[in-house]
PDB file of C-alpha atoms in Angstrom:
ATOM      1  CA  MET A   1      14.156 -11.615  25.223  1.00 48.00           C
ATOM      2  CA  ASP A   2      12.852 -14.900  23.345  1.00 56.00           C
ATOM      3  CA  SER A   3      15.711 -14.994  20.335  1.00 60.00           C
ATOM      4  CA  THR A   4      13.460 -16.657  18.194  1.00 79.00           C
ATOM      5  CA  ALA A   5      10.633 -13.974  18.319  1.00 89.00           C
ATOM      6  CA  LEU A   6       9.866 -12.488  15.577  1.00 94.00           C
ATOM      7  CA  ILE A   7      10.431  -8.517  16.403  1.00 95.00           C
ATOM      8  CA  CYS A   8       8.548  -5.441  13.977  1.00 97.00           C
ATOM      9  CA  SER A   9       8.850  -1.989  14.243  1.00 97.00           C
ATOM     10  CA  VAL A  10       5.708  -0.423  13.428  1.00 98.00           C
ATOM     11  CA  ILE A  11       6.149   3.041  12.347  1.00 98.00           C
ATOM     12  CA  THR A  12       3.129   5.246  11.326  1.00 97.00           C
ATOM     13  CA  HIS A  13       0.323   7.816  13.136  1.00 95.00           C
ATOM     14  CA  GLU A  14      -2.038   5.835  13.433  1.00 95.00           C
ATOM     15  CA  GLU A  15      -1.945   3.888  16.969  1.00 94.00           C
ATOM     16  CA  TRP A  16      -5.421   1.448  15.306  1.00 96.00           C
ATOM     17  CA  ILE A  17      -2.457  -0.151  12.996  1.00 97.00           C
ATOM     18  CA  SER A  18       0.114  -1.410  15.544  1.00 95.00           C
ATOM     19  CA  ARG A  19      -3.282  -2.368  18.130  1.00 95.00           C
ATOM     20  CA  VAL A  20      -4.498  -5.005  15.713  1.00 96.00           C
ATOM     21  CA  MET A  21      -1.357  -6.190  14.930  1.00 96.00           C
ATOM     22  CA  ALA A  22      -1.189  -7.540  18.608  1.00 95.00           C
ATOM     23  CA  GLU A  23      -4.394  -7.983  19.485  1.00 94.00           C
ATOM     24  CA  GLN A  24      -4.927 -10.535  16.932  1.00 94.00           C
ATOM     25  CA  SER A  25      -1.235 -11.571  17.298  1.00 89.00           C
ATOM     26  CA  ASP A  26      -1.646 -11.866  20.876  1.00 80.00           C
ATOM     27  CA  SER A  27      -3.516 -14.981  20.798  1.00 66.00           C
ATOM     28  CA  CYS A  28      -0.652 -17.210  19.364  1.00 63.00           C
ATOM     29  CA  ASN A  29       1.913 -15.896  21.796  1.00 59.00           C
ATOM     30  CA  LYS A  30      -0.311 -17.067  24.392  1.00 57.00           C
ATOM     31  CA  GLY A  31      -2.644 -19.707  23.293  1.00 51.00           C
ATOM     32  CA  THR A  32      -1.585 -23.586  21.249  1.00 45.00           C
ATOM     33  CA  LEU A  33      -1.116 -21.765  18.178  1.00 46.00           C
ATOM     34  CA  ARG A  34       2.061 -20.372  19.287  1.00 47.00           C
ATOM     35  CA  GLN A  35       5.621 -20.555  17.031  1.00 56.00           C
ATOM     36  CA  ARG A  36       7.358 -17.585  17.829  1.00 65.00           C
ATOM     37  CA  SER A  37       6.535 -14.743  19.602  1.00 88.00           C
ATOM     38  CA  ILE A  38       5.366 -11.585  18.343  1.00 93.00           C
ATOM     39  CA  ILE A  39       7.133  -8.353  19.895  1.00 94.00           C
ATOM     40  CA  LEU A  40       5.283  -4.969  18.515  1.00 96.00           C
ATOM     41  CA  HIS A  41       7.289  -1.342  18.446  1.00 96.00           C
ATOM     42  CA  HIS A  42       4.860   1.323  17.797  1.00 96.00           C
ATOM     43  CA  HIS A  43       6.836   3.866  16.332  1.00 96.00           C
ATOM     44  CA  HIS A  44       5.431   7.428  15.825  1.00 95.00           C
ATOM     45  CA  GLY A  45       6.899   8.738  13.246  1.00 95.00           C
ATOM     46  CA  PHE A  46       7.115  12.095  14.585  1.00 96.00           C
ATOM     47  CA  GLY A  47      10.674  12.042  13.846  1.00 96.00           C
ATOM     48  CA  PRO A  48      13.953   9.962  12.595  1.00 97.00           C
ATOM     49  CA  VAL A  49      13.306   6.282  14.389  1.00 97.00           C
ATOM     50  CA  ARG A  50      16.585   5.094  16.226  1.00 95.00           C
ATOM     51  CA  GLY A  51      17.611   1.430  17.202  1.00 91.00           C
ATOM     52  CA  VAL A  52      16.293  -0.701  14.949  1.00 95.00           C
ATOM     53  CA  GLY A  53      17.523  -3.641  14.456  1.00 91.00           C
ATOM     54  CA  THR A  54      19.155  -4.585  11.396  1.00 89.00           C
ATOM     55  CA  LYS A  55      17.211  -8.178  11.658  1.00 88.00           C
ATOM     56  CA  GLU A  56      13.868  -6.574  12.508  1.00 94.00           C
ATOM     57  CA  ALA A  57      10.279  -6.486  10.760  1.00 97.00           C
ATOM     58  CA  ILE A  58       9.308  -2.791   9.821  1.00 98.00           C
ATOM     59  CA  TRP A  59       5.943  -2.027   8.734  1.00 98.00           C
ATOM     60  CA  ILE A  60       5.914   1.738   7.781  1.00 98.00           C
ATOM     61  CA  THR A  61       3.681   4.304   5.712  1.00 97.00           C
ATOM     62  CA  PRO A  62       6.010   5.160   1.943  1.00 97.00           C
ATOM     63  CA  GLY A  63       6.426   8.829   3.207  1.00 97.00           C
ATOM     64  CA  LEU A  64       7.938   7.630   6.381  1.00 98.00           C
ATOM     65  CA  LEU A  65      10.400   5.515   4.758  1.00 98.00           C
ATOM     66  CA  ILE A  66      11.631   8.161   2.512  1.00 98.00           C
ATOM     67  CA  ALA A  67      12.300  10.947   5.226  1.00 98.00           C
ATOM     68  CA  GLN A  68      13.731   7.862   7.487  1.00 98.00           C
ATOM     69  CA  ASN A  69      16.208   6.971   3.986  1.00 97.00           C
ATOM     70  CA  ALA A  70      16.942  11.113   4.383  1.00 97.00           C
ATOM     71  CA  TRP A  71      17.821  10.975   7.306  1.00 97.00           C
ATOM     72  CA  LEU A  72      19.532   7.718   7.211  1.00 96.00           C
ATOM     73  CA  ALA A  73      21.790   8.619   4.603  1.00 96.00           C
ATOM     74  CA  SER A  74      22.738  11.987   6.119  1.00 96.00           C
ATOM     75  CA  GLN A  75      23.730  10.169   8.782  1.00 94.00           C
ATOM     76  CA  GLY A  76      26.495   8.329   6.268  1.00 94.00           C
ATOM     77  CA  ARG A  77      23.864   5.048   7.255  1.00 94.00           C
ATOM     78  CA  PRO A  78      22.354   2.184   4.687  1.00 94.00           C
ATOM     79  CA  SER A  79      18.715   3.093   3.702  1.00 95.00           C
ATOM     80  CA  TRP A  80      16.442   0.245   4.700  1.00 97.00           C
ATOM     81  CA  ALA A  81      15.575  -1.240   1.579  1.00 97.00           C
ATOM     82  CA  LEU A  82      11.986  -2.899   1.612  1.00 97.00           C
ATOM     83  CA  SER A  83      10.707  -5.417  -1.277  1.00 96.00           C
ATOM     84  CA  ALA A  84       7.822  -3.538  -3.159  1.00 96.00           C
ATOM     85  CA  PRO A  85       5.720  -5.579  -5.780  1.00 95.00           C
ATOM     86  CA  PRO A  86       6.940  -3.052  -9.535  1.00 94.00           C
ATOM     87  CA  THR A  87       5.018  -0.373 -10.625  1.00 94.00           C
ATOM     88  CA  MET A  88       3.115  -1.856 -13.532  1.00 94.00           C
ATOM     89  CA  TRP A  89       1.988  -4.777 -11.456  1.00 95.00           C
ATOM     90  CA  LEU A  90      -1.676  -3.544 -12.342  1.00 95.00           C
ATOM     91  CA  ASP A  91      -1.227  -2.558 -15.256  1.00 94.00           C
ATOM     92  CA  GLY A  92       0.003  -5.564 -16.895  1.00 92.00           C
ATOM     93  CA  LEU A  93      -3.184  -8.058 -15.582  1.00 96.00           C
ATOM     94  CA  ASP A  94      -5.197  -9.918 -17.664  1.00 95.00           C
ATOM     95  CA  GLN A  95      -8.549  -7.832 -18.704  1.00 95.00           C
ATOM     96  CA  SER A  96     -10.680 -10.808 -16.519  1.00 95.00           C
ATOM     97  CA  LEU A  97      -8.553  -9.774 -13.578  1.00 97.00           C
ATOM     98  CA  ILE A  98      -9.781  -5.922 -14.062  1.00 97.00           C
ATOM     99  CA  GLY A  99     -12.381  -5.482 -15.763  1.00 96.00           C
ATOM    100  CA  ARG A 100     -11.376  -1.973 -16.536  1.00 97.00           C
ATOM    101  CA  ARG A 101      -9.087  -0.337 -18.907  1.00 97.00           C
ATOM    102  CA  ILE A 102      -5.783   1.319 -16.980  1.00 97.00           C
ATOM    103  CA  LEU A 103      -3.054   3.354 -17.750  1.00 97.00           C
ATOM    104  CA  THR A 104      -0.541   3.900 -16.082  1.00 98.00           C
ATOM    105  CA  VAL A 105       1.737   7.158 -18.156  1.00 98.00           C
ATOM    106  CA  THR A 106       3.846  10.572 -17.214  1.00 98.00           C
ATOM    107  CA  ALA A 107       2.918  13.428 -15.234  1.00 98.00           C
ATOM    108  CA  GLU A 108       4.362  15.315 -18.534  1.00 98.00           C
ATOM    109  CA  THR A 109       2.661  12.748 -21.039  1.00 98.00           C
ATOM    110  CA  ILE A 110      -0.996  14.251 -19.641  1.00 98.00           C
ATOM    111  CA  LEU A 111      -0.339  17.420 -19.847  1.00 98.00           C
ATOM    112  CA  THR A 112       0.052  17.399 -23.850  1.00 98.00           C
ATOM    113  CA  TRP A 113      -3.467  15.466 -24.133  1.00 98.00           C
ATOM    114  CA  ARG A 114      -6.276  16.950 -25.469  1.00 97.00           C
ATOM    115  CA  ARG A 115      -8.926  14.496 -24.459  1.00 97.00           C
ATOM    116  CA  LEU A 116      -8.772  11.637 -22.831  1.00 98.00           C
ATOM    117  CA  PRO A 117      -7.849   8.075 -24.347  1.00 97.00           C
ATOM    118  CA  SER A 118     -10.678   5.558 -25.620  1.00 96.00           C
ATOM    119  CA  GLY A 119     -11.984   3.541 -22.621  1.00 96.00           C
ATOM    120  CA  LEU A 120     -11.842   5.558 -20.032  1.00 97.00           C
ATOM    121  CA  GLY A 121     -14.591   7.242 -20.065  1.00 95.00           C
ATOM    122  CA  GLN A 122     -15.321  10.779 -19.212  1.00 95.00           C
ATOM    123  CA  ARG A 123     -14.195  11.048 -15.495  1.00 97.00           C
ATOM    124  CA  PRO A 124     -11.928   7.871 -14.549  1.00 98.00           C
ATOM    125  CA  TRP A 125      -9.867   7.585 -11.436  1.00 97.00           C
ATOM    126  CA  SER A 126      -6.365   9.244 -10.954  1.00 98.00           C
ATOM    127  CA  GLN A 127      -4.001   9.094  -8.603  1.00 98.00           C
ATOM    128  CA  LEU A 128      -0.010   8.534  -7.743  1.00 98.00           C
ATOM    129  CA  ALA A 129       1.216   5.267  -9.377  1.00 96.00           C
ATOM    130  CA  ALA A 130       3.529   4.057  -6.593  1.00 91.00           C
ATOM    131  CA  GLY A 131       1.821   6.070  -3.275  1.00 92.00           C
ATOM    132  CA  ARG A 132      -0.089   9.098  -2.126  1.00 94.00           C
ATOM    133  CA  VAL A 133       0.850  12.888  -2.456  1.00 97.00           C
ATOM    134  CA  SER A 134      -1.659  15.573  -0.985  1.00 96.00           C
ATOM    135  CA  ASP A 135      -1.734  17.780  -3.770  1.00 96.00           C
ATOM    136  CA  LEU A 136      -3.365  14.528  -5.960  1.00 97.00           C
ATOM    137  CA  PRO A 137      -5.942  12.772  -3.751  1.00 96.00           C
ATOM    138  CA  ALA A 138      -7.167   9.625  -5.413  1.00 96.00           C
ATOM    139  CA  ALA A 139     -10.970  10.672  -7.224  1.00 96.00           C
ATOM    140  CA  ARG A 140     -12.659  10.884 -10.054  1.00 96.00           C
ATOM    141  CA  ARG A 141     -11.788  13.369 -12.457  1.00 98.00           C
ATOM    142  CA  THR A 142     -12.444  15.904 -15.668  1.00 98.00           C
ATOM    143  CA  LEU A 143      -8.926  15.539 -17.603  1.00 98.00           C
ATOM    144  CA  GLU A 144      -8.978  19.632 -17.158  1.00 98.00           C
ATOM    145  CA  ASN A 145      -9.010  19.170 -13.736  1.00 98.00           C
ATOM    146  CA  LEU A 146      -6.578  16.655 -13.613  1.00 98.00           C
ATOM    147  CA  GLN A 147      -4.050  18.262 -15.736  1.00 98.00           C
ATOM    148  CA  SER A 148      -5.187  21.784 -12.780  1.00 98.00           C
ATOM    149  CA  HIS A 149      -3.358  19.145 -10.811  1.00 98.00           C
ATOM    150  CA  LEU A 150      -0.720  18.085 -12.445  1.00 98.00           C
ATOM    151  CA  ARG A 151       0.873  21.777 -13.284  1.00 97.00           C
ATOM    152  CA  THR A 152       3.553  21.505 -10.774  1.00 96.00           C
ATOM    153  CA  ALA A 153       3.937  17.722 -10.846  1.00 98.00           C
ATOM    154  CA  PRO A 154       7.397  16.182 -11.840  1.00 98.00           C
ATOM    155  CA  ALA A 155       7.171  15.228 -14.963  1.00 98.00           C
ATOM    156  CA  GLN A 156       8.450  11.628 -14.843  1.00 98.00           C
ATOM    157  CA  SER A 157       5.441  10.731 -12.006  1.00 98.00           C
ATOM    158  CA  LEU A 158       3.511   8.087 -12.603  1.00 98.00           C
ATOM    159  CA  ILE A 159      -0.271   8.689 -13.073  1.00 98.00           C
ATOM    160  CA  ARG A 160      -2.549   5.755 -13.169  1.00 98.00           C
ATOM    161  CA  ILE A 161      -5.752   6.435 -14.829  1.00 98.00           C
ATOM    162  CA  GLN A 162      -8.811   3.459 -14.793  1.00 98.00           C
ATOM    163  CA  THR A 163     -11.991   3.631 -15.578  1.00 97.00           C
ATOM    164  CA  HIS A 164     -14.727   3.631 -13.030  1.00 95.00           C
ATOM    165  CA  LEU A 165     -15.943   0.672 -11.284  1.00 94.00           C
ATOM    166  CA  PRO A 166     -20.006   0.981 -10.823  1.00 90.00           C
ATOM    167  CA  ASP A 167     -21.789  -0.235  -8.162  1.00 91.00           C
ATOM    168  CA  ILE A 168     -18.433  -1.875  -6.039  1.00 95.00           C
ATOM    169  CA  HIS A 169     -20.496  -3.991  -3.212  1.00 95.00           C
ATOM    170  CA  GLU A 170     -17.517  -6.066  -1.208  1.00 97.00           C
ATOM    171  CA  GLU A 171     -14.019  -5.205  -0.925  1.00 97.00           C
ATOM    172  CA  TRP A 172     -10.893  -7.567   0.210  1.00 98.00           C
ATOM    173  CA  ARG A 173      -7.526  -7.967   1.116  1.00 98.00           C
ATOM    174  CA  VAL A 174      -5.433 -10.599   0.281  1.00 98.00           C
ATOM    175  CA  ILE A 175      -1.901 -11.096   1.518  1.00 98.00           C
ATOM    176  CA  VAL A 176       0.254 -12.861  -0.400  1.00 97.00           C
ATOM    177  CA  ASP A 177       3.698 -14.437   0.119  1.00 96.00           C
ATOM    178  CA  ARG A 178       5.773 -15.999  -1.993  1.00 91.00           C
ATOM    179  CA  GLY A 179       3.363 -18.063  -4.368  1.00 93.00           C
ATOM    180  CA  ARG A 180       1.512 -18.736  -0.901  1.00 96.00           C
ATOM    181  CA  ILE A 181      -1.643 -17.092   1.034  1.00 98.00           C
ATOM    182  CA  ALA A 182      -0.531 -15.427   4.513  1.00 97.00           C
ATOM    183  CA  ALA A 183      -3.846 -13.960   5.255  1.00 98.00           C
ATOM    184  CA  SER A 184      -7.313 -11.975   3.637  1.00 98.00           C
ATOM    185  CA  SER A 185      -9.797 -10.268   5.326  1.00 98.00           C
ATOM    186  CA  GLY A 186     -13.101  -8.323   3.681  1.00 98.00           C
ATOM    187  CA  TYR A 187     -12.465  -4.257   4.553  1.00 97.00           C
ATOM    188  CA  CYS A 188     -15.493  -3.308   3.767  1.00 97.00           C
ATOM    189  CA  LEU A 189     -18.981  -2.550   2.306  1.00 96.00           C
ATOM    190  CA  HIS A 190     -20.571  -0.165   0.506  1.00 94.00           C
ATOM    191  CA  GLU A 191     -24.136   0.590   0.555  1.00 88.00           C
ATOM    192  CA  GLY A 192     -25.321   1.967  -2.802  1.00 76.00           C
ATOM    193  CA  GLU A 193     -23.621   2.775  -5.853  1.00 70.00           C
ATOM    194  CA  ASP A 194     -25.042   6.397  -5.161  1.00 69.00           C
ATOM    195  CA  SER A 195     -24.619   6.308  -1.196  1.00 67.00           C
ATOM    196  CA  ARG A 196     -21.243   7.294  -0.057  1.00 76.00           C
ATOM    197  CA  VAL A 197     -21.949   5.049   3.188  1.00 87.00           C
ATOM    198  CA  ILE A 198     -19.169   2.298   3.814  1.00 92.00           C
ATOM    199  CA  THR A 199     -19.073  -0.097   6.735  1.00 96.00           C
ATOM    200  CA  THR A 200     -15.900  -1.432   7.669  1.00 96.00           C
ATOM    201  CA  VAL A 201     -14.940  -4.728   9.834  1.00 96.00           C
ATOM    202  CA  PHE A 202     -14.084  -2.796  12.682  1.00 95.00           C
ATOM    203  CA  ASP A 203     -17.752  -1.461  12.648  1.00 95.00           C
ATOM    204  CA  GLY A 204     -19.420  -5.040  12.430  1.00 94.00           C
ATOM    205  CA  ALA A 205     -19.956  -6.063   8.426  1.00 95.00           C
ATOM    206  CA  VAL A 206     -20.075  -8.932   7.163  1.00 95.00           C
ATOM    207  CA  PHE A 207     -19.475 -10.525   4.250  1.00 96.00           C
ATOM    208  CA  ASP A 208     -19.643 -13.637   2.451  1.00 96.00           C
ATOM    209  CA  SER A 209     -17.713 -15.996   3.866  1.00 95.00           C
ATOM    210  CA  GLN A 210     -18.063 -18.170   0.071  1.00 96.00           C
ATOM    211  CA  HIS A 211     -16.321 -15.146  -1.018  1.00 98.00           C
ATOM    212  CA  ARG A 212     -13.042 -15.937   0.654  1.00 98.00           C
ATOM    213  CA  ARG A 213     -11.613 -18.317  -1.191  1.00 98.00           C
ATOM    214  CA  ILE A 214     -12.827 -16.913  -4.219  1.00 98.00           C
ATOM    215  CA  ALA A 215     -10.567 -13.983  -3.692  1.00 98.00           C
ATOM    216  CA  GLU A 216      -7.794 -15.931  -2.175  1.00 98.00           C
ATOM    217  CA  ASN A 217      -8.010 -17.584  -5.735  1.00 98.00           C
ATOM    218  CA  CYS A 218      -7.966 -14.803  -7.880  1.00 98.00           C
ATOM    219  CA  ALA A 219      -4.933 -12.912  -5.950  1.00 97.00           C
ATOM    220  CA  LEU A 220      -3.180 -16.145  -6.744  1.00 97.00           C
ATOM    221  CA  GLN A 221      -3.732 -15.768  -9.848  1.00 96.00           C
ATOM    222  CA  ALA A 222      -2.664 -12.198 -10.015  1.00 96.00           C
ATOM    223  CA  ALA A 223       0.704 -12.523  -8.309  1.00 95.00           C
ATOM    224  CA  LYS A 224       1.765 -15.577  -9.800  1.00 92.00           C
ATOM    225  CA  GLY A 225       4.753 -15.740 -12.164  1.00 83.00           C
ATOM    226  CA  ARG A 226       4.945 -11.069 -11.618  1.00 82.00           C
ATOM    227  CA  SER A 227       7.142 -10.631  -8.660  1.00 84.00           C
ATOM    228  CA  PRO A 228       8.452 -12.609  -6.311  1.00 90.00           C
ATOM    229  CA  ALA A 229       8.056  -9.826  -3.986  1.00 94.00           C
ATOM    230  CA  PRO A 230       5.558 -10.246  -1.005  1.00 96.00           C
ATOM    231  CA  ILE A 231       2.329  -8.733  -2.407  1.00 97.00           C
ATOM    232  CA  SER A 232      -0.800  -6.624  -0.831  1.00 98.00           C
ATOM    233  CA  VAL A 233      -4.011  -7.869  -3.315  1.00 98.00           C
ATOM    234  CA  ASP A 234      -6.954  -5.515  -3.298  1.00 98.00           C
ATOM    235  CA  LEU A 235     -10.053  -6.803  -5.115  1.00 98.00           C
ATOM    236  CA  ALA A 236     -14.096  -6.195  -5.644  1.00 97.00           C
ATOM    237  CA  PHE A 237     -16.763  -7.405  -5.702  1.00 97.00           C
ATOM    238  CA  LEU A 238     -19.481  -5.591  -7.306  1.00 96.00           C
ATOM    239  CA  ARG A 239     -23.167  -5.749  -6.360  1.00 94.00           C
ATOM    240  CA  GLY A 240     -24.921  -9.409  -7.634  1.00 92.00           C
ATOM    241  CA  SER A 241     -21.568 -10.819  -9.177  1.00 94.00           C
ATOM    242  CA  ASP A 242     -18.980 -13.570  -7.296  1.00 95.00           C
ATOM    243  CA  LEU A 243     -16.799 -12.582  -9.771  1.00 96.00           C
ATOM    244  CA  PRO A 244     -13.956 -10.705  -7.575  1.00 97.00           C
ATOM    245  CA  LEU A 245     -11.895  -7.825 -10.309  1.00 98.00           C
ATOM    246  CA  ILE A 246      -8.280  -6.600  -8.367  1.00 98.00           C
ATOM    247  CA  LEU A 247      -8.242  -2.503  -7.457  1.00 97.00           C
ATOM    248  CA  GLU A 248      -4.424  -3.040  -6.383  1.00 96.00           C
ATOM    249  CA  GLY A 249      -1.595  -4.578  -5.512  1.00 96.00           C
ATOM    250  CA  ASN A 250       1.060  -2.829  -3.008  1.00 96.00           C
ATOM    251  CA  PRO A 251       3.471  -3.505  -0.896  1.00 97.00           C
ATOM    252  CA  VAL A 252       3.119  -5.673   2.326  1.00 98.00           C
ATOM    253  CA  TRP A 253       5.107  -3.259   4.536  1.00 98.00           C
ATOM    254  CA  CYS A 254       2.581  -0.528   4.267  1.00 98.00           C
ATOM    255  CA  ALA A 255      -0.523  -2.817   3.905  1.00 98.00           C
ATOM    256  CA  ALA A 256      -3.105  -1.797   6.410  1.00 96.00           C
ATOM    257  CA  PRO A 257      -3.973  -4.709   9.126  1.00 97.00           C
ATOM    258  CA  TYR A 258      -7.728  -6.222   8.824  1.00 97.00           C
ATOM    259  CA  ALA A 259      -9.784  -9.396  10.645  1.00 96.00           C
ATOM    260  CA  TYR A 260      -6.830 -11.877   9.663  1.00 97.00           C
ATOM    261  CA  GLY A 261      -7.007 -14.106  12.822  1.00 95.00           C
ATOM    262  CA  PRO A 262      -4.716 -15.039  14.780  1.00 95.00           C
ATOM    263  CA  GLN A 263      -2.204 -17.255  12.626  1.00 95.00           C
ATOM    264  CA  GLY A 264      -3.166 -14.962   9.783  1.00 96.00           C
ATOM    265  CA  MET A 265      -1.827 -12.188  11.807  1.00 97.00           C
ATOM    266  CA  VAL A 266       1.421 -13.829  12.362  1.00 96.00           C
ATOM    267  CA  SER A 267       1.879 -15.013   8.959  1.00 96.00           C
ATOM    268  CA  PHE A 268       1.666 -11.802   7.912  1.00 98.00           C
ATOM    269  CA  LEU A 269       3.866 -10.023  10.242  1.00 97.00           C
ATOM    270  CA  LYS A 270       5.765 -12.874   8.712  1.00 96.00           C
ATOM    271  CA  ALA A 271       5.694 -11.487   5.328  1.00 97.00           C
ATOM    272  CA  VAL A 272       6.086  -7.437   6.361  1.00 98.00           C
ATOM    273  CA  ALA A 273       9.802  -9.179   8.029  1.00 97.00           C
ATOM    274  CA  THR A 274      10.768 -10.750   4.423  1.00 96.00           C
ATOM    275  CA  CYS A 275      10.284  -7.804   2.989  1.00 97.00           C
ATOM    276  CA  ARG A 276      13.256  -6.698   4.780  1.00 95.00           C
ATOM    277  CA  THR A 277      15.175  -9.686   6.127  1.00 91.00           C
ATOM    278  CA  ASP A 278      14.984 -10.929   2.339  1.00 87.00           C
ATOM    279  CA  PRO A 279      14.301  -7.860   0.374  1.00 88.00           C
ATOM    280  CA  VAL A 280      14.066  -8.160  -4.488  1.00 90.00           C
ATOM    281  CA  ASP A 281      12.822  -5.668  -6.226  1.00 92.00           C
ATOM    282  CA  PRO A 282      13.749  -2.533  -3.392  1.00 95.00           C
ATOM    283  CA  TYR A 283      10.879   0.055  -3.567  1.00 96.00           C
ATOM    284  CA  GLN A 284      11.771   2.945  -5.463  1.00 95.00           C
ATOM    285  CA  PRO A 285       9.532   6.262  -4.565  1.00 96.00           C
ATOM    286  CA  ASP A 286       8.311   8.520  -7.077  1.00 97.00           C
ATOM    287  CA  PRO A 287       9.289  12.208  -7.455  1.00 98.00           C
ATOM    288  CA  TRP A 288       6.995  13.375  -6.440  1.00 98.00           C
ATOM    289  CA  MET A 289       6.339  11.354  -3.325  1.00 98.00           C
ATOM    290  CA  LEU A 290      10.394  12.706  -2.862  1.00 97.00           C
ATOM    291  CA  ARG A 291       9.468  15.956  -2.967  1.00 97.00           C
ATOM    292  CA  GLU A 292       6.658  16.303  -0.335  1.00 97.00           C
ATOM    293  CA  PHE A 293       8.429  13.535   2.162  1.00 98.00           C
ATOM    294  CA  GLY A 294      12.386  13.837   1.693  1.00 97.00           C
ATOM    295  CA  GLY A 295      12.893  16.851   4.002  1.00 96.00           C
ATOM    296  CA  ARG A 296      10.432  16.158   6.371  1.00 96.00           C
ATOM    297  CA  PHE A 297      13.101  15.229   9.365  1.00 97.00           C
ATOM    298  CA  ARG A 298      15.685  17.614   7.199  1.00 96.00           C
ATOM    299  CA  SER A 299      16.258  19.267  11.164  1.00 96.00           C
ATOM    300  CA  TYR A 300      18.137  16.084  12.530  1.00 95.00           C
ATOM    301  CA  TRP A 301      20.142  15.823   9.014  1.00 95.00           C
ATOM    302  CA  GLY A 302      23.693  14.912  10.095  1.00 88.00           C
ATOM    303  CA  PRO A 303      26.855  16.722   8.400  1.00 83.00           C
ATOM    304  CA  VAL A 304      26.684  14.309   5.354  1.00 66.00           C
ATOM    305  CA  ARG A 305      23.433  15.439   3.498  1.00 61.00           C
ATOM    306  CA  GLN A 306      22.535  19.652   4.845  1.00 58.00           C
ATOM    307  CA  ASP A 307      24.151  21.460   2.157  1.00 54.00           C
ATOM    308  CA  GLN A 308      23.139  18.798  -0.523  1.00 53.00           C
ATOM    309  CA  THR A 309      20.185  18.232  -2.182  1.00 47.00           C
ATOM    310  CA  MET A 310      17.514  15.464  -1.083  1.00 46.00           C
ATOM    311  CA  VAL A 311      18.478  12.576  -3.745  1.00 46.00           C
ATOM    312  CA  MET A 312      17.281   8.929  -2.261  1.00 44.00           C
ATOM    313  CA  PRO A 313      19.959   6.585  -1.281  1.00 37.00           C
TER     314      PRO A 313
END
């Protein structure tokens, strides 16, 4: 085995993730672009993953990371610490970069509201701020509907509410690693405001080539000075506009790969590796995420945690 190889364990139920990584990085392994070999190991995540080296990169979904860390704690072993941007990263951006009102507050606070705060509209988008849970998928909701979804939520779970952006046309993803662009790709096209038809990059979507540099510059501006952690920035171009708006900023280690090209995919995987080998601002899961995913591998737990309440290490 090449001692300089970048080894990455890809832990997900979705096989297409590792397939896209392999297909796009393979030409770097074989061709003139080669800098170091890329070795990918796909794990389905139906149980704890064993044998991952301390220097290996890890691509994993947040839910499986929580389950894996609970199992590691039950064995008396250290958890996997992976870099993540701050939960409030999006909320602190300049209005020119987001183009809408964004408010992140606890579930407990929302349950006390009698009306939505101004500037959010009657049916804003709402979702968990740091992850996803089955009881609160990202969706447009009235206050009454949102409160009904939060009746059993942990009081301190952070919920992000944001004004609906009308008529999104193109969506792009930009990977920023230590102040530099690692990779970028358009990933979907929306047919129109009143249509549910979305064409992805894997279905042949064609994006405005001039938007790549604009999206990259916008992502760099948004990431500058905000966090040393690598970040995956999603942006949207509204129909008829060449000025993108930031949709989300997420950890790189759980960001889906798109059409980054051979060199871009290698740079993306290097950013994934950095999240583990040089961790800064480690990911802290929301209480709701802990509740949903923390006991997923409970039948595999060792004696350290079998009789304890699940607490994230």
